[in-house]
Amino acid sequence: MKFLIYITFTAAVLTIVGCKNDVASVLLKGEPVDYSFTNVDLAEQLVDEGLVSQFSLISNNAGSKAKIEALYIGSQDQIKIDTVILYLHGNSPNMNDYWQLATNLANIGGQHNYGVMMFDYRGFGNSEGTSESIEDLIADAEACITWLKARGLSKERLVVYGYSLGAMPAAHLAADPSVLEIGKVVLDAPVTTSTKLLQDATGLSLSGSTVTSFEYNIPLVIEDYDNYLLWIHGMEDKTASFENFKYVFDRYDNPKKSSAELEGVGHSTAIEMGFTAYEALMLTFIRQ
Amino acid sequence: MKRKFISSILFALLFCCSACNTTRVVKPLEKGETRIAVDLGGPVVGFPIPMSSISGAYGISEKLSVFGGFHATTLAYQSLQFDLGANYSFLETRKWQPGISGSLILNPIIDLRVGNSSIFPETSVNFYWQLRERHVPFVGITNWYDMAQGAVELEKGKLMHPALYFGYNYEGPKWIFGIEAKWLNFDKTLMIPQVEHTSVGGKGAAGVYFKVAYRIFKTE
């Protein structure tokens, strides 16, 4: 009986100690890293290493400031005339995991055809602070847009590309821009809502707030976006449900929407579809 | 690696809102018997996730028992989840003929962040045997009913959320030790981001659970 009391007491203590836990607080956390953005780390689509710059920015979410780490591929002097893709990465610990993808984007249509900016959200990689809400992720992306705008970027040359986790802030940012209106947005392997995440796991009519205070709602916010939108999704995606976003996309009333619904492709869309097909898809979208 | 481990545990929590404990009462308690139990276990994501719950049960008569449980791990994520139910014996076991019991259960879940609450009725049927007095193997089926299925986003709600299970209890005079395997939501494909969970034929999630219970008998 003492053993049972001990177990019960331990469980109660753990519960009380941990009662502020949130699923998002751990999942939205990267790992410090030695950044490495060189051709040695690339399998294809090499870059001019002299055109790769890594630097810090200050992100400000309603007074909550954080120093975030960012990367620009391309000539900063050309930002005032180049088309620039702002890449919002997925839920990997840091930017290193997306270096190949970023260089692929830079080299679409020719080497360094487009400028590409990428950053680590606060709490990811060597970016300071913690990501606790969708507003934190949006603020970090806005810091990058502010940096680009200060160097001459205008609305018609900005493409915001959100992959997986990055699709959440990308959609919110597109629908409600505060720094620069967004004319083109790519949602690559997006999820739909925080509530649907829980409902897909349990099948039950539970609210996402049952396990997290991190709320996002892409279907709701994209209703307010009426510029160009490209949705890319692998039909075999086991991380972000293809069927869920297909449901949303089919009901999304925007004549400027387009999609790439990829048979036999999983969550790593850009890699799995191959560079040639990916390049053609992106060129068609960006040049329209 | 550490991040993936934590992710697995956290996302496994998402499953565990439904039927994530051993069967509270398989064979009715003796009249006047009180039982206190601790459950550990959960869906298998390479290993069984150690979700925990604490429960109590009481034998009102030889056929009717009542029970209640409290889910400690869910509370750790700011949601209060418990279960209240009654188990009735329809048929006693004799030699190789299984005993049959059924339970009616209510599963309230209250989200302490914003105060949302849900309640899921549940029914279950158990088939059990009692071998050499102390050995109780069993099989059963349980079902959660989602009365608010319309609230599931993208019109994907379903009323029925079944689980199949089988297990074994060693019932000593004071202590009960149990192990149970469950196939949760076996009629659905569940999607848990970043976690490879064990399913059967791509359906549902498989879980393994352990129970330790202490029996208290009234002294006349």
Short mmCIF file of C-alpha atoms in Angstrom, two decimals:
data_model
loop_
_atom_site.label_atom_id
_atom_site.label_comp_id
_atom_site.label_asym_id
_atom_site.label_seq_id
_atom_site.Cartn_x
_atom_site.Cartn_y
_atom_site.Cartn_z
CA MET A 1 0.00 0.00 0.00
CA LYS A 2 2.90 2.34 0.79
CA PHE A 3 4.16 1.78 -2.72
CA LEU A 4 0.82 2.86 -4.14
CA ILE A 5 0.73 5.97 -1.97
CA TYR A 6 4.26 6.79 -3.09
CA ILE A 7 3.31 6.44 -6.76
CA THR A 8 0.17 8.53 -6.28
CA PHE A 9 2.10 11.23 -4.43
CA THR A 10 4.81 11.30 -7.10
CA ALA A 11 2.22 11.61 -9.85
CA ALA A 12 0.49 14.44 -8.00
CA VAL A 13 3.78 16.32 -7.50
CA LEU A 14 4.73 15.90 -11.15
CA THR A 15 1.31 17.13 -12.15
CA ILE A 16 1.51 20.24 -10.00
CA VAL A 17 5.06 21.01 -11.06
CA GLY A 18 4.24 20.52 -14.70
CA CYS A 19 0.81 22.08 -14.77
CA LYS A 20 1.98 25.00 -16.88
CA ASN A 21 3.11 22.72 -19.67
CA ASP A 22 2.06 23.39 -23.22
CA VAL A 23 2.63 21.14 -26.22
CA ALA A 24 3.81 24.13 -28.25
CA SER A 25 6.40 25.29 -25.72
CA VAL A 26 8.62 22.32 -26.48
CA LEU A 27 7.76 21.77 -30.10
CA LEU A 28 8.43 25.38 -31.05
CA LYS A 29 11.98 25.17 -29.89
CA GLY A 30 15.06 24.65 -31.96
CA GLU A 31 18.63 23.94 -31.03
CA PRO A 32 21.74 26.14 -31.06
CA VAL A 33 24.00 25.34 -33.97
CA ASP A 34 27.17 26.28 -35.75
CA TYR A 35 25.68 27.74 -38.90
CA SER A 36 27.23 26.42 -42.05
CA PHE A 37 26.19 27.93 -45.36
CA THR A 38 28.82 26.85 -47.84
CA ASN A 39 28.91 24.89 -51.06
CA VAL A 40 30.47 21.99 -49.14
CA ASP A 41 27.08 21.49 -47.50
CA LEU A 42 25.22 21.34 -50.81
CA ALA A 43 24.53 18.38 -53.06
CA GLU A 44 23.39 20.54 -55.96
CA GLN A 45 22.61 24.13 -56.95
CA LEU A 46 25.86 25.67 -55.80
CA VAL A 47 26.05 29.36 -55.01
CA ASP A 48 28.59 32.15 -55.12
CA GLU A 49 29.65 32.06 -51.47
CA GLY A 50 30.51 35.75 -51.68
CA LEU A 51 26.81 36.44 -52.10
CA VAL A 52 25.80 34.65 -48.89
CA SER A 53 25.53 36.80 -45.79
CA GLN A 54 24.44 35.81 -42.30
CA PHE A 55 23.49 38.48 -39.78
CA SER A 56 21.26 39.35 -36.83
CA LEU A 57 18.02 41.34 -36.69
CA ILE A 58 15.88 42.61 -33.86
CA SER A 59 12.34 41.27 -33.93
CA ASN A 60 9.68 43.06 -31.91
CA ASN A 61 6.35 41.46 -31.04
CA ALA A 62 4.43 44.17 -29.21
CA GLY A 63 7.41 45.01 -27.04
CA SER A 64 8.72 41.47 -26.72
CA LYS A 65 12.05 41.84 -28.48
CA ALA A 66 14.40 39.10 -29.60
CA LYS A 67 17.62 39.01 -31.60
CA ILE A 68 17.06 36.60 -34.48
CA GLU A 69 19.54 35.15 -36.94
CA ALA A 70 18.94 35.65 -40.65
CA LEU A 71 20.53 34.73 -43.96
CA TYR A 72 20.45 36.48 -47.31
CA ILE A 73 21.47 34.74 -50.54
CA GLY A 74 22.13 37.21 -53.31
CA SER A 75 23.49 40.70 -53.75
CA GLN A 76 22.05 43.05 -51.17
CA ASP A 77 22.66 45.90 -53.60
CA GLN A 78 20.21 44.26 -55.99
CA ILE A 79 17.32 44.04 -53.51
CA LYS A 80 15.92 47.27 -54.94
CA ILE A 81 15.48 45.58 -58.34
CA ASP A 82 15.48 41.81 -57.64
CA THR A 83 12.54 39.57 -56.91
CA VAL A 84 13.10 38.30 -53.37
CA ILE A 85 11.73 35.14 -51.80
CA LEU A 86 11.32 35.25 -48.03
CA TYR A 87 11.49 31.61 -46.93
CA LEU A 88 9.77 30.73 -43.65
CA HIS A 89 11.15 27.35 -42.72
CA GLY A 90 9.49 24.33 -41.14
CA ASN A 91 9.78 22.87 -37.68
CA SER A 92 13.38 21.74 -37.82
CA PRO A 93 15.77 22.99 -35.15
CA ASN A 94 17.57 25.57 -37.30
CA MET A 95 18.27 27.04 -40.76
CA ASN A 96 21.05 24.59 -41.58
CA ASP A 97 18.40 22.00 -42.46
CA TYR A 98 16.98 24.33 -45.14
CA TRP A 99 20.20 25.55 -46.73
CA GLN A 100 19.81 23.30 -49.78
CA LEU A 101 16.17 24.34 -50.24
CA ALA A 102 17.07 28.01 -49.98
CA THR A 103 19.79 27.71 -52.60
CA ASN A 104 17.39 25.84 -54.86
CA LEU A 105 15.06 28.83 -54.65
CA ALA A 106 17.90 31.27 -55.33
CA ASN A 107 18.87 29.36 -58.45
CA ILE A 108 15.44 28.94 -60.00
CA GLY A 109 15.71 30.21 -63.58
CA GLY A 110 19.49 30.55 -63.34
CA GLN A 111 22.17 30.93 -60.71
CA HIS A 112 21.24 33.66 -58.23
CA ASN A 113 18.22 34.58 -60.31
CA TYR A 114 16.30 35.44 -57.16
CA GLY A 115 17.29 36.85 -53.80
CA VAL A 116 16.36 34.54 -50.91
CA MET A 117 16.04 35.51 -47.28
CA MET A 118 15.69 32.95 -44.51
CA PHE A 119 15.76 33.26 -40.74
CA ASP A 120 15.49 31.25 -37.55
CA TYR A 121 12.38 32.00 -35.52
CA ARG A 122 13.08 33.09 -31.97
CA GLY A 123 14.14 30.02 -29.98
CA PHE A 124 15.29 28.21 -33.13
CA GLY A 125 18.95 27.90 -34.06
CA ASN A 126 20.91 30.76 -32.52
CA SER A 127 17.97 33.15 -32.43
CA GLU A 128 17.30 34.37 -28.93
CA GLY A 129 14.03 34.21 -27.00
CA THR A 130 11.22 31.70 -27.29
CA SER A 131 8.42 31.21 -29.79
CA GLU A 132 5.20 30.97 -27.83
CA SER A 133 2.55 32.26 -30.20
CA ILE A 134 1.77 32.76 -33.85
CA GLU A 135 2.39 36.48 -33.23
CA ASP A 136 6.01 35.70 -32.31
CA LEU A 137 6.54 33.91 -35.62
CA ILE A 138 4.84 36.71 -37.55
CA ALA A 139 6.94 39.38 -35.80
CA ASP A 140 10.14 37.58 -36.78
CA ALA A 141 9.04 37.44 -40.42
CA GLU A 142 8.07 41.10 -40.29
CA ALA A 143 11.54 41.97 -39.02
CA CYS A 144 12.90 40.42 -42.20
CA ILE A 145 10.43 42.26 -44.42
CA THR A 146 11.35 45.50 -42.68
CA TRP A 147 15.02 44.78 -43.41
CA LEU A 148 14.21 44.06 -47.08
CA LYS A 149 11.98 47.11 -47.44
CA ALA A 150 14.74 49.33 -46.04
CA ARG A 151 16.92 48.08 -48.93
CA GLY A 152 14.39 48.96 -51.56
CA LEU A 153 12.12 45.93 -51.86
CA SER A 154 8.62 46.70 -53.07
CA LYS A 155 5.40 44.74 -52.91
CA GLU A 156 5.38 43.43 -56.46
CA ARG A 157 8.82 41.80 -56.05
CA LEU A 158 8.21 40.06 -52.73
CA VAL A 159 7.25 36.40 -52.57
CA VAL A 160 6.55 34.96 -49.11
CA TYR A 161 7.12 31.22 -49.01
CA GLY A 162 5.92 29.28 -45.97
CA TYR A 163 6.86 25.63 -45.61
CA SER A 164 4.97 23.47 -43.09
CA LEU A 165 5.28 25.38 -39.79
CA GLY A 166 6.26 28.43 -41.84
CA ALA A 167 2.93 28.35 -43.67
CA MET A 168 1.21 29.45 -40.47
CA PRO A 169 2.92 32.86 -40.16
CA ALA A 170 3.05 33.17 -43.96
CA ALA A 171 -0.73 32.94 -44.24
CA HIS A 172 -1.35 35.23 -41.29
CA LEU A 173 1.18 37.72 -42.65
CA ALA A 174 -0.33 37.67 -46.14
CA ALA A 175 -3.81 38.31 -44.81
CA ASP A 176 -2.82 41.10 -42.47
CA PRO A 177 0.43 42.75 -43.58
CA SER A 178 1.76 45.59 -41.50
CA VAL A 179 5.08 46.34 -43.19
CA LEU A 180 4.58 45.56 -46.87
CA GLU A 181 1.61 44.23 -48.77
CA ILE A 182 2.28 40.75 -50.06
CA GLY A 183 1.48 40.08 -53.69
CA LYS A 184 2.48 36.43 -53.84
CA VAL A 185 2.43 33.76 -51.17
CA VAL A 186 3.35 30.09 -51.36
CA LEU A 187 1.92 27.68 -48.80
CA ASP A 188 3.97 24.48 -49.03
CA ALA A 189 2.67 21.48 -47.03
CA PRO A 190 0.52 23.62 -44.73
CA VAL A 191 -1.56 22.47 -41.81
CA THR A 192 -4.96 24.06 -41.18
CA THR A 193 -5.72 24.89 -37.55
CA SER A 194 -4.39 24.07 -34.10
CA THR A 195 -7.75 22.53 -33.25
CA LYS A 196 -7.69 20.26 -36.31
CA LEU A 197 -4.28 19.02 -35.22
CA LEU A 198 -5.77 17.66 -32.01
CA GLN A 199 -8.89 16.42 -33.74
CA ASP A 200 -6.84 14.47 -36.30
CA ALA A 201 -4.98 12.79 -33.45
CA THR A 202 -8.03 11.86 -31.39
CA GLY A 203 -10.93 12.01 -33.85
CA LEU A 204 -12.84 13.82 -31.10
CA SER A 205 -14.47 17.25 -31.06
CA LEU A 206 -11.82 18.74 -28.79
CA SER A 207 -10.51 22.28 -29.03
CA GLY A 208 -6.82 22.82 -29.67
CA SER A 209 -6.69 24.73 -26.39
CA THR A 210 -7.00 21.36 -24.62
CA VAL A 211 -3.26 20.91 -25.09
CA THR A 212 -1.88 24.23 -26.26
CA SER A 213 -2.37 27.97 -26.21
CA PHE A 214 -0.61 28.22 -29.58
CA GLU A 215 -3.47 29.02 -31.92
CA TYR A 216 -3.41 29.41 -35.67
CA ASN A 217 -6.15 29.26 -38.26
CA ILE A 218 -4.99 29.33 -41.88
CA PRO A 219 -8.45 28.73 -43.43
CA LEU A 220 -9.84 31.72 -41.59
CA VAL A 221 -7.07 34.18 -42.33
CA ILE A 222 -6.61 33.42 -46.03
CA GLU A 223 -10.20 34.52 -46.59
CA ASP A 224 -8.78 38.04 -46.21
CA TYR A 225 -6.05 37.49 -48.80
CA ASP A 226 -6.92 38.10 -52.45
CA ASN A 227 -3.55 38.23 -54.21
CA TYR A 228 -1.65 35.34 -55.81
CA LEU A 229 -1.47 32.15 -53.78
CA LEU A 230 0.20 28.88 -54.67
CA TRP A 231 -0.59 25.79 -52.60
CA ILE A 232 1.92 22.91 -52.87
CA HIS A 233 1.13 19.63 -51.13
CA GLY A 234 2.15 15.99 -51.41
CA MET A 235 -0.78 13.61 -51.45
CA GLU A 236 1.17 11.15 -49.28
CA ASP A 237 2.04 13.73 -46.63
CA LYS A 238 1.94 12.04 -43.22
CA THR A 239 2.75 15.20 -41.28
CA ALA A 240 0.32 17.78 -42.66
CA SER A 241 -2.86 16.24 -44.02
CA PHE A 242 -3.36 16.71 -47.77
CA GLU A 243 -7.09 16.07 -47.45
CA ASN A 244 -7.50 18.76 -44.80
CA PHE A 245 -5.96 21.50 -46.88
CA LYS A 246 -7.63 20.26 -50.05
CA TYR A 247 -10.95 20.82 -48.28
CA VAL A 248 -9.86 24.37 -47.40
CA PHE A 249 -8.40 25.16 -50.82
CA ASP A 250 -11.48 23.98 -52.73
CA ARG A 251 -13.63 26.36 -50.70
CA TYR A 252 -11.21 29.27 -50.88
CA ASP A 253 -12.71 31.87 -53.16
CA ASN A 254 -9.79 33.56 -54.90
CA PRO A 255 -9.38 33.62 -58.70
CA LYS A 256 -5.63 34.11 -58.22
CA LYS A 257 -5.16 30.80 -56.43
CA SER A 258 -3.32 27.85 -57.96
CA SER A 259 -2.12 24.51 -56.68
CA ALA A 260 0.36 21.71 -57.18
CA GLU A 261 -1.20 18.53 -55.79
CA LEU A 262 1.58 15.99 -56.00
CA GLU A 263 0.92 12.28 -56.34
CA GLY A 264 3.36 9.99 -54.57
CA VAL A 265 4.98 12.87 -52.70
CA GLY A 266 5.21 13.20 -48.92
CA HIS A 267 6.02 16.14 -46.68
CA SER A 268 9.35 17.08 -48.29
CA THR A 269 7.69 18.39 -51.42
CA ALA A 270 10.48 20.42 -52.98
CA ILE A 271 13.02 17.63 -52.58
CA GLU A 272 10.73 14.77 -53.56
CA MET A 273 9.34 16.35 -56.72
CA GLY A 274 12.82 17.03 -58.05
CA PHE A 275 14.45 20.35 -58.91
CA THR A 276 13.35 20.45 -62.55
CA ALA A 277 9.65 20.14 -61.78
CA TYR A 278 9.99 22.41 -58.77
CA GLU A 279 11.79 25.05 -60.81
CA ALA A 280 9.11 25.00 -63.49
CA LEU A 281 6.35 25.30 -60.91
CA MET A 282 7.97 28.21 -59.11
CA LEU A 283 8.91 30.06 -62.28
CA THR A 284 5.34 29.86 -63.54
CA PHE A 285 4.03 31.21 -60.27
CA ILE A 286 6.57 33.97 -59.74
CA ARG A 287 6.42 35.24 -63.32
CA GLN A 288 2.64 35.56 -63.55
CA MET B 1 17.11 13.00 -30.60
CA LYS B 2 16.00 14.50 -27.29
CA ARG B 3 13.70 16.84 -29.17
CA LYS B 4 12.15 13.94 -31.07
CA PHE B 5 11.65 12.01 -27.83
CA ILE B 6 9.87 14.93 -26.21
CA SER B 7 7.82 15.51 -29.33
CA SER B 8 6.76 11.89 -29.26
CA ILE B 9 5.59 12.15 -25.69
CA LEU B 10 3.78 15.40 -26.25
CA PHE B 11 2.00 14.27 -29.35
CA ALA B 12 1.16 10.95 -27.77
CA LEU B 13 -0.71 13.03 -25.26
CA LEU B 14 -3.01 13.98 -28.07
CA PHE B 15 -4.17 10.39 -28.44
CA CYS B 16 -4.62 9.94 -24.81
CA CYS B 17 -7.78 11.85 -24.43
CA SER B 18 -9.56 8.67 -25.50
CA ALA B 19 -9.51 5.35 -23.64
CA CYS B 20 -5.94 5.87 -22.50
CA ASN B 21 -5.84 3.66 -19.43
CA THR B 22 -6.39 0.03 -18.54
CA THR B 23 -10.00 -1.09 -18.28
CA ARG B 24 -11.02 0.17 -14.86
CA VAL B 25 -13.20 -2.83 -13.93
CA VAL B 26 -13.19 -6.05 -15.94
CA LYS B 27 -14.64 -8.44 -13.37
CA PRO B 28 -16.99 -6.96 -10.77
CA LEU B 29 -15.49 -6.24 -7.39
CA GLU B 30 -16.61 -8.19 -4.38
CA LYS B 31 -19.36 -6.53 -2.39
CA GLY B 32 -17.79 -3.95 -0.06
CA GLU B 33 -14.39 -4.14 -1.75
CA THR B 34 -12.54 -0.90 -2.42
CA ARG B 35 -9.78 -0.78 -4.96
CA ILE B 36 -7.20 1.96 -5.58
CA ALA B 37 -5.15 1.75 -8.76
CA VAL B 38 -2.41 3.50 -10.65
CA ASP B 39 -2.19 3.11 -14.43
CA LEU B 40 0.85 3.72 -16.59
CA GLY B 41 1.13 3.37 -20.33
CA GLY B 42 -0.03 4.71 -23.63
CA PRO B 43 0.33 4.51 -27.37
CA VAL B 44 3.45 2.90 -28.72
CA VAL B 45 5.79 5.27 -30.55
CA GLY B 46 8.75 2.93 -30.50
CA PHE B 47 8.06 2.49 -26.77
CA PRO B 48 4.86 2.74 -24.69
CA ILE B 49 4.36 6.33 -23.59
CA PRO B 50 4.15 6.49 -19.79
CA MET B 51 0.84 8.29 -19.38
CA SER B 52 -0.58 8.03 -15.88
CA SER B 53 -3.93 7.96 -14.18
CA ILE B 54 -5.17 7.22 -10.69
CA SER B 55 -8.48 5.51 -10.04
CA GLY B 56 -10.72 4.03 -7.39
CA ALA B 57 -13.51 1.48 -7.52
CA TYR B 58 -16.08 0.13 -5.07
CA GLY B 59 -18.23 -3.00 -5.11
CA ILE B 60 -21.81 -2.04 -4.32
CA SER B 61 -23.05 -5.58 -4.79
CA GLU B 62 -21.72 -8.80 -6.25
CA LYS B 63 -22.90 -7.62 -9.67
CA LEU B 64 -22.53 -3.84 -9.56
CA SER B 65 -19.36 -1.81 -9.10
CA VAL B 66 -18.76 1.91 -9.47
CA PHE B 67 -15.48 3.54 -10.31
CA GLY B 68 -13.78 6.83 -11.08
CA GLY B 69 -10.41 7.88 -12.42
CA PHE B 70 -8.28 10.97 -12.72
CA HIS B 71 -5.76 11.53 -15.53
CA ALA B 72 -2.64 13.10 -14.06
CA THR B 73 -0.71 13.57 -17.30
CA THR B 74 -3.52 15.44 -18.99
CA LEU B 75 -3.66 17.83 -16.06
CA ALA B 76 0.02 18.50 -16.52
CA TYR B 77 -1.00 20.08 -19.83
CA GLN B 78 -3.71 22.21 -18.24
CA SER B 79 -6.67 20.02 -19.00
CA LEU B 80 -8.72 18.27 -16.35
CA GLN B 81 -9.80 14.81 -17.47
CA PHE B 82 -11.53 12.21 -15.39
CA ASP B 83 -13.92 9.32 -15.79
CA LEU B 84 -16.88 8.10 -13.78
CA GLY B 85 -18.63 4.84 -14.45
CA ALA B 86 -20.46 1.74 -13.34
CA ASN B 87 -19.83 -1.88 -14.24
CA TYR B 88 -22.52 -4.55 -14.18
CA SER B 89 -22.02 -8.30 -14.36
CA PHE B 90 -24.34 -9.97 -16.86
CA LEU B 91 -22.90 -13.46 -16.67
CA GLU B 92 -20.42 -15.08 -14.32
CA THR B 93 -17.53 -17.09 -15.66
CA ARG B 94 -17.65 -20.88 -15.29
CA LYS B 95 -14.65 -22.96 -16.32
CA TRP B 96 -14.00 -21.97 -19.94
CA GLN B 97 -17.25 -20.05 -20.35
CA PRO B 98 -16.40 -16.37 -20.19
CA GLY B 99 -17.99 -14.01 -17.75
CA ILE B 100 -19.58 -10.98 -19.37
CA SER B 101 -19.70 -7.53 -17.86
CA GLY B 102 -20.56 -4.12 -19.26
CA SER B 103 -19.72 -0.59 -18.25
CA LEU B 104 -21.34 2.80 -18.72
CA ILE B 105 -18.84 5.62 -18.34
CA LEU B 106 -18.75 9.40 -18.61
CA ASN B 107 -15.50 11.08 -19.64
CA PRO B 108 -15.46 14.83 -18.97
CA ILE B 109 -12.52 16.89 -20.26
CA ILE B 110 -12.20 20.48 -19.11
CA ASP B 111 -9.70 22.75 -20.75
CA LEU B 112 -8.30 24.93 -17.98
CA ARG B 113 -6.78 27.46 -20.41
CA VAL B 114 -10.02 28.93 -21.68
CA GLY B 115 -12.64 26.85 -19.92
CA ASN B 116 -13.94 24.77 -22.82
CA SER B 117 -15.48 21.53 -21.67
CA SER B 118 -16.53 18.32 -23.36
CA ILE B 119 -18.12 15.14 -22.11
CA PHE B 120 -17.90 11.83 -23.89
CA PRO B 121 -20.17 8.93 -22.88
CA GLU B 122 -18.59 5.51 -23.23
CA THR B 123 -19.86 1.95 -23.23
CA SER B 124 -17.80 -1.19 -23.00
CA VAL B 125 -18.29 -4.94 -22.90
CA ASN B 126 -15.77 -7.31 -21.27
CA PHE B 127 -15.37 -11.06 -21.69
CA TYR B 128 -13.21 -12.57 -18.97
CA TRP B 129 -12.13 -15.86 -17.52
CA GLN B 130 -10.98 -16.71 -14.01
CA LEU B 131 -8.34 -19.40 -14.02
CA ARG B 132 -7.00 -20.93 -10.81
CA GLU B 133 -8.69 -18.14 -8.86
CA ARG B 134 -6.06 -15.49 -9.46
CA HIS B 135 -5.54 -15.34 -13.18
CA VAL B 136 -7.99 -13.21 -15.17
CA PRO B 137 -7.39 -12.93 -18.92
CA PHE B 138 -9.90 -10.80 -20.77
CA VAL B 139 -10.89 -9.26 -24.09
CA GLY B 140 -13.31 -6.45 -24.78
CA ILE B 141 -14.51 -3.60 -26.89
CA THR B 142 -15.21 -0.05 -25.82
CA ASN B 143 -16.63 2.94 -27.61
CA TRP B 144 -16.56 6.67 -26.98
CA TYR B 145 -19.53 8.63 -28.34
CA ASP B 146 -18.85 12.13 -29.63
CA MET B 147 -22.19 13.85 -29.26
CA ALA B 148 -20.67 17.09 -30.60
CA GLN B 149 -19.29 15.50 -33.74
CA GLY B 150 -20.48 18.50 -35.76
CA ALA B 151 -17.88 20.61 -33.97
CA VAL B 152 -15.06 18.68 -35.60
CA GLU B 153 -13.53 20.98 -38.21
CA LEU B 154 -13.75 20.37 -41.95
CA GLU B 155 -16.88 18.23 -41.45
CA LYS B 156 -14.85 15.21 -40.34
CA GLY B 157 -16.61 14.38 -37.08
CA LYS B 158 -17.76 10.89 -36.22
CA LEU B 159 -20.08 9.62 -33.51
CA MET B 160 -18.27 6.38 -32.78
CA HIS B 161 -14.71 6.06 -31.50
CA PRO B 162 -14.11 2.39 -30.73
CA ALA B 163 -11.19 0.50 -29.24
CA LEU B 164 -10.47 -3.21 -28.94
CA TYR B 165 -8.42 -4.60 -26.08
CA PHE B 166 -7.12 -7.72 -24.45
CA GLY B 167 -5.19 -8.18 -21.27
CA TYR B 168 -4.35 -10.13 -18.19
CA ASN B 169 -4.83 -9.35 -14.50
CA TYR B 170 -3.18 -11.20 -11.66
CA GLU B 171 -5.61 -10.80 -8.76
CA GLY B 172 -3.92 -11.53 -5.46
CA PRO B 173 -5.61 -11.19 -2.09
CA LYS B 174 -4.27 -7.65 -1.64
CA TRP B 175 -2.65 -6.63 -4.90
CA ILE B 176 -3.68 -6.73 -8.53
CA PHE B 177 -1.18 -6.44 -11.35
CA GLY B 178 -2.40 -6.00 -14.90
CA ILE B 179 -1.15 -5.59 -18.43
CA GLU B 180 -3.35 -4.68 -21.35
CA ALA B 181 -2.98 -3.98 -25.06
CA LYS B 182 -5.40 -1.69 -26.86
CA TRP B 183 -6.12 -0.86 -30.47
CA LEU B 184 -7.49 2.66 -30.25
CA ASN B 185 -9.71 4.15 -32.95
CA PHE B 186 -9.22 1.07 -35.12
CA ASP B 187 -11.65 2.36 -37.76
CA LYS B 188 -9.72 5.57 -38.46
CA THR B 189 -6.41 6.76 -39.78
CA LEU B 190 -4.87 9.01 -37.14
CA MET B 191 -2.31 11.63 -38.07
CA ILE B 192 0.23 12.74 -35.52
CA PRO B 193 2.80 15.18 -36.92
CA GLN B 194 6.44 14.16 -36.52
CA VAL B 195 5.61 10.93 -34.70
CA GLU B 196 5.57 7.44 -36.13
CA HIS B 197 3.02 5.64 -34.02
CA THR B 198 2.28 1.93 -34.08
CA SER B 199 -0.93 1.12 -35.89
CA VAL B 200 -2.48 -2.01 -37.35
CA GLY B 201 -2.79 -1.94 -41.11
CA GLY B 202 -2.42 1.85 -40.97
CA LYS B 203 -5.50 2.19 -38.81
CA GLY B 204 -5.74 3.57 -35.29
CA ALA B 205 -3.02 3.40 -32.68
CA ALA B 206 -1.76 0.52 -30.58
CA GLY B 207 -1.16 1.08 -26.89
CA VAL B 208 0.26 -0.89 -23.98
CA TYR B 209 -0.84 -0.23 -20.40
CA PHE B 210 0.10 -1.46 -16.94
CA LYS B 211 -1.89 -1.40 -13.74
CA VAL B 212 -1.12 -1.81 -10.07
CA ALA B 213 -4.11 -1.90 -7.70
CA TYR B 214 -4.52 -2.37 -3.97
CA ARG B 215 -7.61 -4.06 -2.59
CA ILE B 216 -9.25 -3.05 0.69
CA PHE B 217 -11.97 -5.19 2.20
CA LYS B 218 -14.43 -4.15 4.87
CA THR B 219 -13.83 -5.93 8.13
CA GLU B 220 -17.11 -7.03 9.76
#
